[in-house]
Amino acid sequence: MFDPSIAQANSSLFTFTFSIRSSPHSLPDSAQTLLLLMSIFEYNGSAVVAMVGKNCFAIASDRRLGVQLQTIATDFQKIFQIHDRLFLGLSGLGTDMQTLYQRLVFRHKLYQLREERDMKPETFASIVSAILYEKRFGPYFCQPVIAGLGDDDKPFICTMDSIGAKELAKDFVVAGTSSESLYGACEAMFKPNMEPEELFETVSQALLASVDRDCLAGWGGHVYVVKSSKEVTMLGENWGMKEKLGRTIVAE
Amino acid sequence: MAERRSIWMGCRDGRRCMILGFNCVVEAHFVSMDLVLSLSIFWLFLMTMSVRYVPSDITIEVSGASFALHKVMTAYENLGASSIKKWIAVFRVSRCIILLRLSAATVSPRRKIWVVFSSYQRSTYDLDRRNDRRIQTKSCLSMTGGIAMTKQQATWSPYDFNGGTCVAIAGADYCVIAADTRMSTGYSILTRDYSKICKLAEKSVLASSGFQADVRALQKQLAAKHLIYQHQHNKQMSCPGMAQLLSNTLYYKRFFPYYAFNVLGGLDSDGKGCVFTYDAVGSYERVGYSSQGSGAKLIMPFLDNQLKSPSPLLLPAKDAVTPLSEIEAIDLVKTAFASATERDIYTGDKLEILILNKEGIRQEYMELRKD
């Protein structure tokens, strides 16, 4: 997908830089930190995946928040609930994740007040896409993953790039720094029409296997599986690096 | 930051001349068919400038071959505060640029020189420029790289990337080595039927992806060395021995590497499966399974999930050889490749699998997606 932050001007410039300074501006002692030129999308590190099952969907993310190579938090929330049947997972820069979530929740609340109902996932995806495209030339450095249940309990998943190009998929969508590993793992493990329990296992294993090969994402995962009956939402949390799955079932 | 103003000289698209002011950065762009003409225009321009607007900071971007740049650098003089000296320095630099053009073997018809000069004093604190609270600065002149070629430059690389993925899995008494048979370059396919696997010894098989010319050369080297070994020792080289040989061969070319990402599979002297995984310069490790190539990032997590039975955190370190049976391992490899083919454009067409066990070597093929 198009990544505007790394778009390079098409120049055939070969530059050799040589600098003569008569009074070198010395770095202060505090600048002992390692300066790494990473892409802005890899600054915090993230992995988000959503998968479709039989009248249910699962959305999962890792839990790490880092500043380049240092881990700051191991319980950072990347998946947000918009309403009972709609979840939004965000990958990319942490601050943009949170700002975007706040803006979208605001829009959804206004929608609820005006229309007196919840937003459909397709509509929500369009809103997210529009909000991202508003900032076409100064984008939010985020890749959202939207997962929800439509009117007839049909699961809906989609992802988009940082400027709002939607990608609707029928099986699974991935985003984040581990996206390549996630593609491989999900492609190999996905089966159509999985029941919620099996879907939970599949998504967890795919996520854990993929983030284990990525140093910027990991430290466990949050997995949400939403069934069509709307009565039970399964919330699973994988703690630490050992693959113990502690599951709590929350009834709504 | 000072405001930037642009002056386009000798440009066929149009000219804009801006009045120079104090505290501004001026960029003069030359896009001209003829370098000498543009420089002479540049000269006239400079000469008309009043002494009051002498820039304290001049940056000339010159790109090109380093020998040309060297000429430019030798003309540079450390400047004092005197404006006259600055002009002299600029003159010398421009003269070298002219010499650049004359000495360059190929003259590109369109060249651009960026001359950036600013007349605001560079200070460590960018405070209000009107008040004289500037910290004392030294005039610094930095020269940065080159002439921007607007035509395509000939950049030749000795390497190419032919794509492909290789996987190997070690079992208790077998070893499975697999690779796809697609060879590509850029976005095109060169052939759908190219084998990346090479049988080096009776119990050692090498699968490599990357640049196939280098892979072929590497295979020839290893085969030659193996032949000598057989003559000297009257036996085939063992798999761990071949692994070490491959590592040394790769490191021999540390500063002009073989662009080959290798996986060596075979049976060791006890008959157990062994897989060795390499990077391009010979760093290797004995593992229970591995994948290399364009689809490696897609396949590796899946293999980790299916095969990584002992955790690396456990002590004593357990053997990483998989307890799966041969048939199961082959199925796993086929599944992994089918998934990788879906998402990786360089993997596909056909899958070639070699299975080594005590009976010998056997080959299997599987069709993959051709798109």
Coordinates of C-alpha atoms in Angstrom, one line a residue:
Chain A
M1 CA 0.0 0.0 0.0
F2 CA 1.1 3.5 -0.6
D3 CA 3.2 4.8 2.2
P4 CA 3.5 8.6 1.8
S5 CA 6.0 9.0 4.5
I6 CA 8.6 7.1 2.6
A7 CA 7.8 8.4 -0.8
Q8 CA 11.0 9.6 -2.4
A9 CA 11.3 12.2 -5.0
N10 CA 12.4 10.6 -8.2
S11 CA 15.8 12.1 -8.5
S12 CA 19.0 10.7 -9.9
L13 CA 21.1 12.7 -7.5
F14 CA 24.3 11.3 -6.4
T15 CA 25.5 13.3 -3.4
F16 CA 28.7 13.3 -1.6
T17 CA 28.6 15.4 1.5
F18 CA 31.6 17.1 2.9
S19 CA 31.4 19.6 5.7
I20 CA 34.0 22.0 7.0
R21 CA 33.1 23.8 10.1
S22 CA 35.4 26.1 11.9
S23 CA 33.7 25.8 15.2
P24 CA 32.1 22.4 15.5
H25 CA 28.9 22.4 17.4
S26 CA 29.6 19.7 19.9
L27 CA 26.8 17.4 21.0
P28 CA 25.8 17.7 24.6
D29 CA 26.6 14.8 26.9
S30 CA 23.0 13.8 27.1
A31 CA 23.1 12.9 23.4
Q32 CA 24.5 9.5 24.2
T33 CA 21.3 7.9 22.8
L34 CA 21.5 5.8 19.7
L35 CA 20.2 7.7 16.7
L36 CA 18.4 5.4 14.4
L37 CA 16.7 6.4 11.2
M38 CA 13.7 4.2 11.2
S39 CA 10.5 4.8 9.4
I40 CA 7.9 6.7 11.5
F41 CA 5.6 3.7 11.3
E42 CA 8.2 1.7 13.1
Y43 CA 8.8 4.1 15.9
N44 CA 6.5 2.5 18.4
G45 CA 6.1 -1.0 17.0
S46 CA 2.8 -2.8 16.6
A47 CA 1.0 -5.8 15.2
V48 CA -2.7 -6.0 14.5
V49 CA -4.7 -8.7 12.8
A50 CA -8.4 -9.4 12.2
M51 CA -9.9 -12.6 11.0
V52 CA -13.3 -13.7 9.9
G53 CA -15.0 -16.8 11.2
K54 CA -18.5 -18.3 11.0
N55 CA -20.8 -15.4 12.1
C56 CA -18.1 -14.1 14.2
F57 CA -14.8 -12.2 13.9
A58 CA -11.6 -11.9 15.9
I59 CA -9.3 -9.0 16.3
A60 CA -6.0 -9.1 18.0
S61 CA -3.0 -6.9 18.7
D62 CA 0.3 -7.1 20.5
R63 CA 0.9 -5.2 23.8
R64 CA 4.2 -3.5 23.4
L65 CA 4.8 0.2 23.3
G66 CA 8.4 1.1 22.6
V67 CA 10.5 4.1 21.7
Q68 CA 12.5 2.7 18.8
L69 CA 14.4 -0.2 20.4
Q70 CA 13.5 0.5 24.0
T71 CA 10.3 -0.9 25.5
I72 CA 8.3 1.5 27.5
A73 CA 5.1 -0.4 28.3
T74 CA 4.0 -3.9 28.0
D75 CA 0.2 -3.3 28.3
F76 CA -0.5 -0.7 25.7
Q77 CA -4.0 -0.8 24.3
K78 CA -4.2 -0.9 20.5
I79 CA -7.7 -2.2 20.0
F80 CA -10.7 0.0 20.9
Q81 CA -14.3 -0.8 21.1
I82 CA -16.6 1.6 19.3
H83 CA -19.9 -0.1 20.1
D84 CA -20.8 -3.7 20.9
R85 CA -20.4 -5.0 17.5
L86 CA -17.6 -2.8 16.2
F87 CA -13.9 -2.8 17.1
L88 CA -11.1 -0.7 15.8
G89 CA -7.5 -1.8 15.9
L90 CA -4.8 0.8 15.2
S91 CA -1.2 0.2 14.4
G92 CA 1.6 2.7 13.8
L93 CA 2.5 5.7 15.8
G94 CA 1.1 5.6 19.3
T95 CA 0.1 9.2 19.6
D96 CA -1.7 9.2 16.3
M97 CA -3.5 6.0 17.4
Q98 CA -4.9 7.6 20.4
T99 CA -5.8 10.9 18.7
L100 CA -7.5 9.0 15.9
Y101 CA -9.5 6.9 18.3
Q102 CA -10.7 10.0 20.2
R103 CA -11.8 11.7 17.0
L104 CA -13.6 8.6 15.8
V105 CA -15.3 8.0 19.1
F106 CA -16.5 11.6 19.0
R107 CA -17.9 11.2 15.5
H108 CA -19.6 8.0 16.5
K109 CA -21.2 9.5 19.6
L110 CA -22.6 12.3 17.5
Y111 CA -23.9 9.8 15.0
Q112 CA -25.6 7.9 17.8
L113 CA -27.3 11.1 19.1
R114 CA -28.5 12.0 15.7
E115 CA -29.5 8.6 14.3
E116 CA -30.4 7.0 17.6
R117 CA -28.6 3.8 16.5
D118 CA -25.1 2.3 16.2
M119 CA -23.1 2.8 13.1
K120 CA -22.7 0.0 10.6
P121 CA -19.2 -1.3 10.1
E122 CA -19.2 -0.3 6.5
T123 CA -20.2 3.2 7.3
F124 CA -17.6 3.4 10.0
A125 CA -14.9 2.3 7.6
S126 CA -16.0 5.0 5.2
I127 CA -15.7 7.6 8.0
V128 CA -12.3 6.5 9.0
S129 CA -11.2 6.6 5.4
A130 CA -12.6 10.1 5.0
I131 CA -10.9 11.3 8.2
L132 CA -7.6 9.9 7.1
Y133 CA -7.8 11.4 3.6
E134 CA -8.6 14.8 5.1
K135 CA -5.0 14.8 6.2
R136 CA -3.7 13.6 2.8
F137 CA -0.6 15.8 2.8
G138 CA 0.2 15.5 6.5
P139 CA -1.2 12.2 7.4
Y140 CA -1.8 10.3 10.6
F141 CA 0.9 7.7 10.8
C142 CA -1.5 4.9 11.5
Q143 CA -3.0 1.9 9.8
P144 CA -6.4 1.1 11.1
V145 CA -8.0 -2.3 11.1
I146 CA -11.8 -2.3 11.4
A147 CA -13.8 -5.4 12.4
G148 CA -17.5 -5.5 13.0
L149 CA -20.7 -7.5 12.6
G150 CA -23.1 -6.2 10.1
D151 CA -26.9 -6.2 10.2
D152 CA -27.4 -9.8 9.4
D153 CA -24.6 -10.9 11.7
K154 CA -22.2 -11.1 8.8
P155 CA -18.7 -10.3 9.9
F156 CA -17.0 -7.4 8.2
I157 CA -13.2 -6.7 8.3
C158 CA -11.2 -4.1 6.5
T159 CA -7.9 -2.3 6.7
M160 CA -6.5 0.8 5.1
D161 CA -3.3 2.5 4.7
S162 CA -2.4 5.7 6.4
I163 CA -4.2 7.9 3.9
G164 CA -7.4 5.9 3.8
A165 CA -7.3 3.5 0.9
K166 CA -9.7 0.7 2.0
E167 CA -8.9 -2.9 1.6
L168 CA -11.8 -5.2 2.2
A169 CA -11.0 -8.8 2.7
K170 CA -13.0 -11.9 3.1
D171 CA -10.5 -13.8 5.2
F172 CA -8.1 -11.8 7.2
V173 CA -6.3 -8.4 7.4
V174 CA -3.1 -7.5 9.0
A175 CA -1.3 -4.3 9.9
G176 CA 1.8 -3.1 11.7
T177 CA 5.5 -3.8 11.7
S178 CA 5.1 -7.5 11.7
S179 CA 2.7 -7.4 8.8
E180 CA 4.8 -9.7 6.5
S181 CA 5.2 -12.4 9.1
L182 CA 1.5 -12.1 9.9
Y183 CA 0.6 -12.5 6.2
G184 CA 2.6 -15.7 6.1
A185 CA 1.3 -17.2 9.4
C186 CA -2.4 -16.2 8.8
E187 CA -2.3 -17.5 5.2
A188 CA -1.1 -20.8 6.4
M189 CA -3.4 -21.2 9.4
F190 CA -6.6 -19.7 8.1
K191 CA -9.6 -21.9 7.4
P192 CA -13.0 -20.5 6.3
N193 CA -16.0 -20.8 8.6
M194 CA -14.2 -21.4 11.9
E195 CA -16.2 -21.5 15.1
P196 CA -15.3 -18.8 17.7
E197 CA -13.2 -21.1 19.9
E198 CA -11.1 -22.4 17.0
L199 CA -10.9 -18.8 15.6
F200 CA -9.5 -17.6 18.9
E201 CA -6.8 -20.3 18.9
T202 CA -5.9 -19.6 15.3
V203 CA -5.6 -15.9 15.7
S204 CA -3.6 -16.2 18.9
Q205 CA -1.1 -18.6 17.5
A206 CA -0.7 -16.6 14.3
L207 CA -0.2 -13.4 16.2
L208 CA 2.3 -14.9 18.7
A209 CA 4.3 -16.7 16.1
S210 CA 4.6 -13.6 14.0
V211 CA 5.5 -11.2 16.7
D212 CA 8.2 -13.6 17.9
R213 CA 10.0 -12.8 14.7
D214 CA 9.7 -9.0 15.2
C215 CA 11.7 -7.2 17.8
L216 CA 9.3 -4.1 17.7
A217 CA 6.1 -6.0 18.6
G218 CA 5.3 -8.5 21.2
W219 CA 5.0 -8.8 25.0
G220 CA 1.8 -10.8 24.7
G221 CA -1.4 -10.0 22.9
H222 CA -5.0 -8.8 23.3
V223 CA -7.5 -11.0 21.5
Y224 CA -11.2 -10.1 21.1
V225 CA -13.6 -12.6 19.6
V226 CA -17.1 -11.3 18.9
K227 CA -19.9 -13.7 18.3
S228 CA -23.0 -12.9 16.5
S229 CA -25.4 -13.6 19.3
K230 CA -24.2 -10.4 20.9
E231 CA -24.4 -12.0 24.3
V232 CA -20.9 -13.2 24.8
T233 CA -17.7 -11.4 24.1
M234 CA -14.7 -13.5 24.7
L235 CA -11.7 -11.6 25.9
G236 CA -8.4 -13.4 25.9
E237 CA -5.1 -12.1 27.2
N238 CA -1.8 -13.7 26.7
W239 CA 0.6 -12.8 29.4
G240 CA 4.3 -12.2 28.8
M241 CA 6.4 -14.3 26.6
K242 CA 5.3 -17.7 27.8
E243 CA 2.3 -18.7 25.7
K244 CA -0.1 -19.1 28.5
L245 CA -3.6 -18.2 27.5
G246 CA -5.7 -16.8 30.3
R247 CA -9.2 -16.3 29.1
T248 CA -12.1 -14.5 30.7
I249 CA -15.5 -14.6 29.3
V250 CA -17.4 -11.4 29.7
A251 CA -21.1 -11.4 29.1
E252 CA -22.9 -8.3 27.9
Chain B
M1 CA 15.1 29.9 9.6
A2 CA 15.8 32.5 7.0
E3 CA 13.5 32.9 4.2
R4 CA 14.5 31.2 1.0
R5 CA 14.4 32.9 -2.3
S6 CA 15.0 31.3 -5.6
I7 CA 16.7 32.7 -8.6
W8 CA 16.5 30.7 -11.8
M9 CA 19.2 31.4 -14.2
G10 CA 19.6 30.3 -17.7
C11 CA 16.4 28.3 -17.4
R12 CA 14.3 27.7 -20.4
D13 CA 11.2 27.6 -18.3
G14 CA 11.4 31.1 -17.1
R15 CA 13.3 33.6 -15.1
R16 CA 12.5 35.1 -11.8
C17 CA 14.9 37.6 -10.3
M18 CA 14.3 38.5 -6.7
I19 CA 15.8 41.4 -4.9
L20 CA 18.3 40.3 -2.4
G21 CA 17.8 41.4 1.1
F22 CA 19.7 41.0 4.2
N23 CA 18.8 37.8 6.2
C24 CA 17.8 35.7 3.4
V25 CA 18.9 32.5 1.8
V26 CA 19.1 32.6 -2.0
E27 CA 19.1 29.6 -4.1
A28 CA 20.4 30.0 -7.6
H29 CA 19.4 27.1 -9.9
F30 CA 21.0 26.6 -13.2
V31 CA 19.3 24.4 -15.6
S32 CA 21.1 25.0 -18.8
M33 CA 22.2 23.2 -21.9
D34 CA 25.6 24.5 -21.4
L35 CA 27.5 24.6 -18.2
V36 CA 29.9 27.3 -19.2
L37 CA 27.1 29.6 -20.3
S38 CA 25.3 29.2 -17.1
L39 CA 28.4 29.9 -15.1
S40 CA 29.1 33.0 -17.0
I41 CA 25.6 34.2 -16.2
F42 CA 26.2 33.3 -12.6
W43 CA 29.3 35.4 -12.7
L44 CA 27.6 38.4 -14.1
F45 CA 25.0 38.0 -11.4
L46 CA 27.5 38.0 -8.7
M47 CA 29.4 40.9 -10.0
T48 CA 26.4 43.1 -9.9
M49 CA 25.7 42.5 -6.3
S50 CA 26.6 45.1 -3.9
V51 CA 29.3 44.5 -1.4
R52 CA 26.8 45.0 1.4
Y53 CA 25.0 41.8 0.5
V54 CA 28.0 39.6 0.8
P55 CA 26.8 36.3 2.0
S56 CA 28.4 34.8 5.0
D57 CA 27.6 31.3 4.1
I58 CA 27.9 29.7 0.8
T59 CA 26.9 26.2 0.0
I60 CA 27.5 24.8 -3.4
E61 CA 26.1 21.4 -4.2
V62 CA 28.2 19.5 -6.6
S63 CA 27.7 16.0 -7.4
G64 CA 29.4 13.7 -9.7
A65 CA 32.5 11.6 -9.7
S66 CA 34.7 12.0 -6.7
F67 CA 37.7 13.1 -8.8
A68 CA 35.7 16.0 -9.9
L69 CA 34.7 16.8 -6.4
H70 CA 38.3 16.6 -5.3
K71 CA 39.1 19.3 -7.7
V72 CA 36.4 21.4 -6.2
M73 CA 37.6 20.8 -2.7
T74 CA 41.1 21.8 -3.5
A75 CA 39.9 25.1 -4.6
Y76 CA 38.2 25.8 -1.3
E77 CA 39.9 28.1 1.0
N78 CA 39.2 28.7 4.6
L79 CA 37.6 32.1 4.6
G80 CA 38.0 34.9 7.0
A81 CA 35.6 37.7 7.4
S82 CA 36.8 39.5 4.3
S83 CA 34.2 39.6 1.6
I84 CA 36.8 39.9 -1.1
K85 CA 38.3 36.6 -0.1
K86 CA 34.8 35.0 -0.3
W87 CA 34.4 36.1 -3.8
I88 CA 37.7 34.8 -4.7
A89 CA 36.8 31.4 -3.2
V90 CA 33.6 31.3 -5.1
F91 CA 35.4 32.2 -8.3
R92 CA 37.9 29.4 -7.7
V93 CA 35.1 26.9 -7.1
S94 CA 33.3 28.0 -10.2
R95 CA 36.4 27.6 -12.2
C96 CA 36.7 24.1 -11.0
I97 CA 33.1 23.4 -11.9
I98 CA 34.0 24.5 -15.5
L99 CA 36.9 22.2 -15.4
L100 CA 34.6 19.5 -14.2
R101 CA 32.6 19.7 -17.3
L102 CA 35.7 19.7 -19.5
S103 CA 37.2 16.7 -17.8
A104 CA 34.1 14.6 -17.4
A105 CA 34.2 11.7 -19.8
T106 CA 30.5 11.9 -20.6
V107 CA 28.8 15.2 -20.7
S108 CA 25.2 15.2 -19.8
P109 CA 23.3 17.8 -21.8
R110 CA 21.2 19.0 -18.8
R111 CA 22.9 19.8 -15.6
K112 CA 21.7 21.6 -12.6
I113 CA 23.9 23.4 -10.1
W114 CA 22.5 24.6 -6.9
V115 CA 24.2 27.5 -5.4
V116 CA 22.9 28.4 -2.0
F117 CA 24.1 31.3 -0.2
S118 CA 22.8 33.0 2.7
S119 CA 23.5 36.3 4.3
Y120 CA 22.2 35.7 7.7
Q121 CA 24.6 34.9 10.4
R122 CA 24.3 31.4 11.5
S123 CA 24.0 31.3 15.2
T124 CA 23.6 28.7 17.8
Y125 CA 20.4 30.4 19.1
D126 CA 18.0 31.5 16.5
L127 CA 16.8 34.5 18.4
D128 CA 15.3 37.6 17.0
R129 CA 17.5 38.5 14.2
R130 CA 16.7 42.2 14.3
N131 CA 18.1 42.6 17.8
D132 CA 21.7 42.1 17.9
R133 CA 21.5 39.2 20.3
R134 CA 23.2 36.8 18.1
I135 CA 25.8 34.7 19.7
Q136 CA 29.1 35.1 18.1
T137 CA 29.4 32.9 15.1
K138 CA 32.1 31.9 12.9
S139 CA 31.4 31.9 9.3
C140 CA 31.3 28.4 8.1
L141 CA 31.2 27.2 4.6
S142 CA 30.0 23.8 3.8
M143 CA 30.3 22.1 0.5
T144 CA 27.9 19.4 -0.2
G145 CA 27.8 17.0 -3.1
G146 CA 27.0 17.5 -6.7
I147 CA 25.5 18.3 -9.9
A148 CA 22.0 16.9 -10.1
M149 CA 21.7 15.0 -13.3
T150 CA 18.2 15.3 -14.6
K151 CA 18.8 12.5 -17.2
Q152 CA 19.2 9.0 -16.1
Q153 CA 22.5 8.1 -14.9
A154 CA 24.1 4.8 -15.6
T155 CA 24.4 3.0 -12.3
W156 CA 25.6 -0.5 -12.8
S157 CA 25.3 -3.0 -10.0
P158 CA 27.1 -6.3 -10.1
Y159 CA 24.1 -7.9 -8.4
D160 CA 20.6 -8.8 -9.3
F161 CA 17.8 -10.3 -7.3
N162 CA 16.3 -13.5 -8.8
G163 CA 13.9 -14.2 -6.0
G164 CA 12.8 -17.5 -4.7
T165 CA 12.4 -19.2 -1.4
C166 CA 14.1 -22.2 0.2
V167 CA 13.1 -24.3 3.2
A168 CA 14.7 -27.1 5.0
I169 CA 13.5 -29.3 7.9
A170 CA 15.5 -31.8 9.9
G171 CA 13.9 -34.9 11.3
A172 CA 15.2 -37.8 13.5
D173 CA 16.4 -39.8 10.5
Y174 CA 15.5 -37.7 7.5
C175 CA 16.0 -34.2 6.1
V176 CA 13.6 -32.4 3.8
I177 CA 14.9 -29.6 1.6
A178 CA 12.6 -27.7 -0.7
A179 CA 12.8 -24.7 -3.0
D180 CA 10.5 -23.2 -5.6
T181 CA 11.5 -23.2 -9.2
R182 CA 10.7 -19.6 -10.3
M183 CA 13.5 -17.3 -11.4
S184 CA 12.6 -13.6 -11.7
T185 CA 14.2 -10.3 -12.3
G186 CA 12.4 -7.1 -11.4
Y187 CA 8.7 -7.8 -12.0
S188 CA 9.3 -10.3 -14.8
I189 CA 9.7 -14.0 -14.7
L190 CA 12.8 -15.4 -16.5
T191 CA 11.9 -19.0 -16.2
R192 CA 9.4 -21.2 -14.3
D193 CA 11.6 -24.2 -14.2
Y194 CA 14.9 -23.4 -12.6
S195 CA 16.3 -25.6 -9.8
K196 CA 17.8 -23.9 -6.8
I197 CA 18.8 -27.1 -5.2
C198 CA 22.2 -28.7 -5.6
K199 CA 23.4 -32.0 -4.4
L200 CA 26.9 -31.3 -3.0
A201 CA 27.7 -34.7 -1.5
E202 CA 26.0 -38.0 -0.8
K203 CA 24.4 -36.6 2.3
S204 CA 24.5 -32.8 1.8
V205 CA 22.1 -30.8 -0.3
L206 CA 22.3 -27.1 -0.7
A207 CA 19.4 -24.8 -1.5
S208 CA 20.1 -21.2 -2.2
S209 CA 18.1 -18.1 -3.2
G210 CA 19.2 -14.7 -4.1
F211 CA 21.3 -14.0 -7.2
Q212 CA 21.5 -17.2 -9.1
A213 CA 24.7 -16.4 -11.0
D214 CA 26.5 -16.1 -7.6
V215 CA 24.7 -19.2 -6.5
R216 CA 25.9 -21.1 -9.5
A217 CA 29.5 -19.9 -9.0
L218 CA 29.3 -20.9 -5.3
Q219 CA 28.0 -24.4 -6.2
K220 CA 30.9 -24.9 -8.6
Q221 CA 33.4 -23.8 -6.0
L222 CA 32.0 -26.2 -3.4
A223 CA 31.8 -29.1 -5.9
A224 CA 35.5 -28.5 -6.8
K225 CA 36.6 -28.4 -3.2
H226 CA 34.6 -31.5 -2.5
L227 CA 36.2 -33.4 -5.4
I228 CA 39.6 -32.6 -4.0
Y229 CA 38.6 -33.7 -0.6
Q230 CA 37.4 -37.0 -2.0
H231 CA 40.7 -37.5 -3.8
Q232 CA 42.6 -36.8 -0.6
H233 CA 40.6 -38.7 1.9
N234 CA 38.9 -41.3 -0.1
K235 CA 35.5 -40.6 1.3
Q236 CA 32.6 -38.2 1.0
M237 CA 32.6 -35.0 3.1
S238 CA 30.2 -35.1 6.0
C239 CA 27.4 -32.6 6.3
P240 CA 28.8 -30.7 9.2
G241 CA 32.1 -30.6 7.3
M242 CA 30.4 -29.2 4.2
A243 CA 28.7 -26.7 6.4
Q244 CA 32.0 -25.4 7.6
L245 CA 33.4 -25.4 4.1
L246 CA 30.5 -23.3 2.9
S247 CA 30.9 -20.8 5.7
N248 CA 34.6 -20.4 4.9
T249 CA 33.9 -20.1 1.2
L250 CA 31.4 -17.4 1.8
Y251 CA 33.6 -15.5 4.2
Y252 CA 36.5 -15.7 1.7
K253 CA 34.5 -13.2 -0.3
R254 CA 33.6 -11.0 2.7
F255 CA 34.2 -7.7 0.9
F256 CA 32.5 -8.6 -2.4
P257 CA 30.0 -11.2 -1.2
Y258 CA 28.2 -14.0 -3.0
Y259 CA 24.6 -12.7 -3.0
A260 CA 23.3 -16.1 -2.0
F261 CA 21.1 -16.9 0.9
N262 CA 21.7 -20.6 1.7
V263 CA 20.2 -23.4 3.5
L264 CA 22.2 -26.6 3.8
G265 CA 20.5 -29.8 4.7
G266 CA 21.6 -33.4 5.1
L267 CA 22.3 -36.2 7.5
D268 CA 25.2 -36.1 9.9
S269 CA 27.4 -39.1 10.7
D270 CA 24.9 -40.5 13.1
G271 CA 22.2 -40.5 10.5
K272 CA 20.2 -37.7 12.2
G273 CA 18.9 -34.8 10.1
C274 CA 20.8 -31.6 10.2
V275 CA 20.0 -28.2 8.7
F276 CA 22.4 -25.3 8.6
T277 CA 21.3 -21.8 7.8
Y278 CA 23.5 -19.0 6.5
D279 CA 23.6 -15.3 5.8
A280 CA 25.3 -13.9 2.7
V281 CA 28.8 -13.7 4.3
G282 CA 29.0 -17.1 6.0
S283 CA 27.6 -16.8 9.5
Y284 CA 26.0 -20.1 10.1
E285 CA 24.2 -22.1 12.7
R286 CA 22.9 -25.6 13.0
V287 CA 19.1 -25.5 13.5
G288 CA 16.2 -27.8 13.3
Y289 CA 14.5 -26.0 10.5
S290 CA 15.1 -22.8 8.4
S291 CA 13.9 -20.8 5.5
Q292 CA 15.7 -18.2 3.4
G293 CA 14.8 -16.0 0.5
S294 CA 12.0 -13.7 -0.4
G295 CA 9.3 -15.8 1.2
A296 CA 11.3 -16.5 4.3
K297 CA 9.7 -13.8 6.4
L298 CA 6.3 -15.2 5.6
I299 CA 7.2 -18.9 6.2
M300 CA 9.4 -18.6 9.2
P301 CA 6.7 -17.7 11.8
F302 CA 4.6 -20.6 10.6
L303 CA 7.5 -23.0 10.9
D304 CA 8.2 -21.6 14.4
N305 CA 4.7 -22.3 15.4
Q306 CA 4.6 -25.8 14.1
L307 CA 8.1 -27.0 14.8
K308 CA 9.6 -25.1 17.7
S309 CA 9.0 -27.7 20.3
P310 CA 11.7 -26.8 22.8
S311 CA 11.7 -23.3 24.0
P312 CA 15.2 -21.7 23.8
L313 CA 14.7 -20.6 27.4
L314 CA 14.8 -24.2 28.7
L315 CA 18.0 -25.6 30.0
P316 CA 19.7 -28.0 29.2
A317 CA 19.3 -27.0 25.5
K318 CA 17.1 -29.6 23.8
D319 CA 17.7 -30.8 20.3
A320 CA 15.8 -28.8 17.8
V321 CA 15.2 -31.8 15.5
T322 CA 11.5 -32.3 15.0
P323 CA 9.7 -35.4 16.1
L324 CA 7.4 -35.3 13.1
S325 CA 7.3 -38.1 10.6
E326 CA 8.7 -37.7 7.1
I327 CA 5.2 -37.5 5.5
E328 CA 4.1 -34.9 8.0
A329 CA 7.2 -32.8 7.4
I330 CA 6.6 -32.9 3.6
D331 CA 3.0 -31.9 4.1
L332 CA 4.1 -29.0 6.3
V333 CA 6.6 -27.8 3.6
K334 CA 3.9 -28.0 1.0
T335 CA 1.5 -25.9 3.1
A336 CA 4.1 -23.4 3.9
F337 CA 5.0 -22.9 0.2
A338 CA 1.3 -22.7 -0.8
S339 CA 0.8 -19.9 1.7
A340 CA 4.0 -18.1 0.7
T341 CA 3.0 -18.3 -3.0
E342 CA -0.2 -16.4 -2.2
R343 CA 1.5 -13.4 -0.7
D344 CA 5.0 -13.3 -2.3
I345 CA 5.3 -12.4 -5.9
Y346 CA 8.7 -14.1 -6.3
T347 CA 7.6 -17.5 -5.1
G348 CA 5.5 -19.8 -7.2
D349 CA 5.3 -22.0 -10.3
K350 CA 6.6 -25.3 -9.0
L351 CA 7.9 -26.7 -5.8
E352 CA 10.9 -29.1 -5.8
I353 CA 11.4 -31.2 -2.7
L354 CA 14.3 -33.4 -1.9
I355 CA 14.1 -35.9 0.9
L356 CA 17.3 -37.5 2.3
N357 CA 17.1 -40.5 4.4
K358 CA 19.2 -43.7 5.0
E359 CA 17.8 -45.2 1.8
G360 CA 19.1 -42.3 -0.3
I361 CA 17.7 -39.2 -1.9
R362 CA 14.3 -38.9 -3.5
Q363 CA 12.6 -36.1 -5.3
E364 CA 9.1 -34.8 -5.4
Y365 CA 7.4 -32.0 -7.2
M366 CA 4.3 -30.0 -6.5
E367 CA 2.6 -27.4 -8.7
L368 CA 2.2 -23.9 -7.2
R369 CA 0.3 -20.9 -8.4
K370 CA 1.7 -19.4 -11.5
D371 CA 0.6 -15.8 -11.1

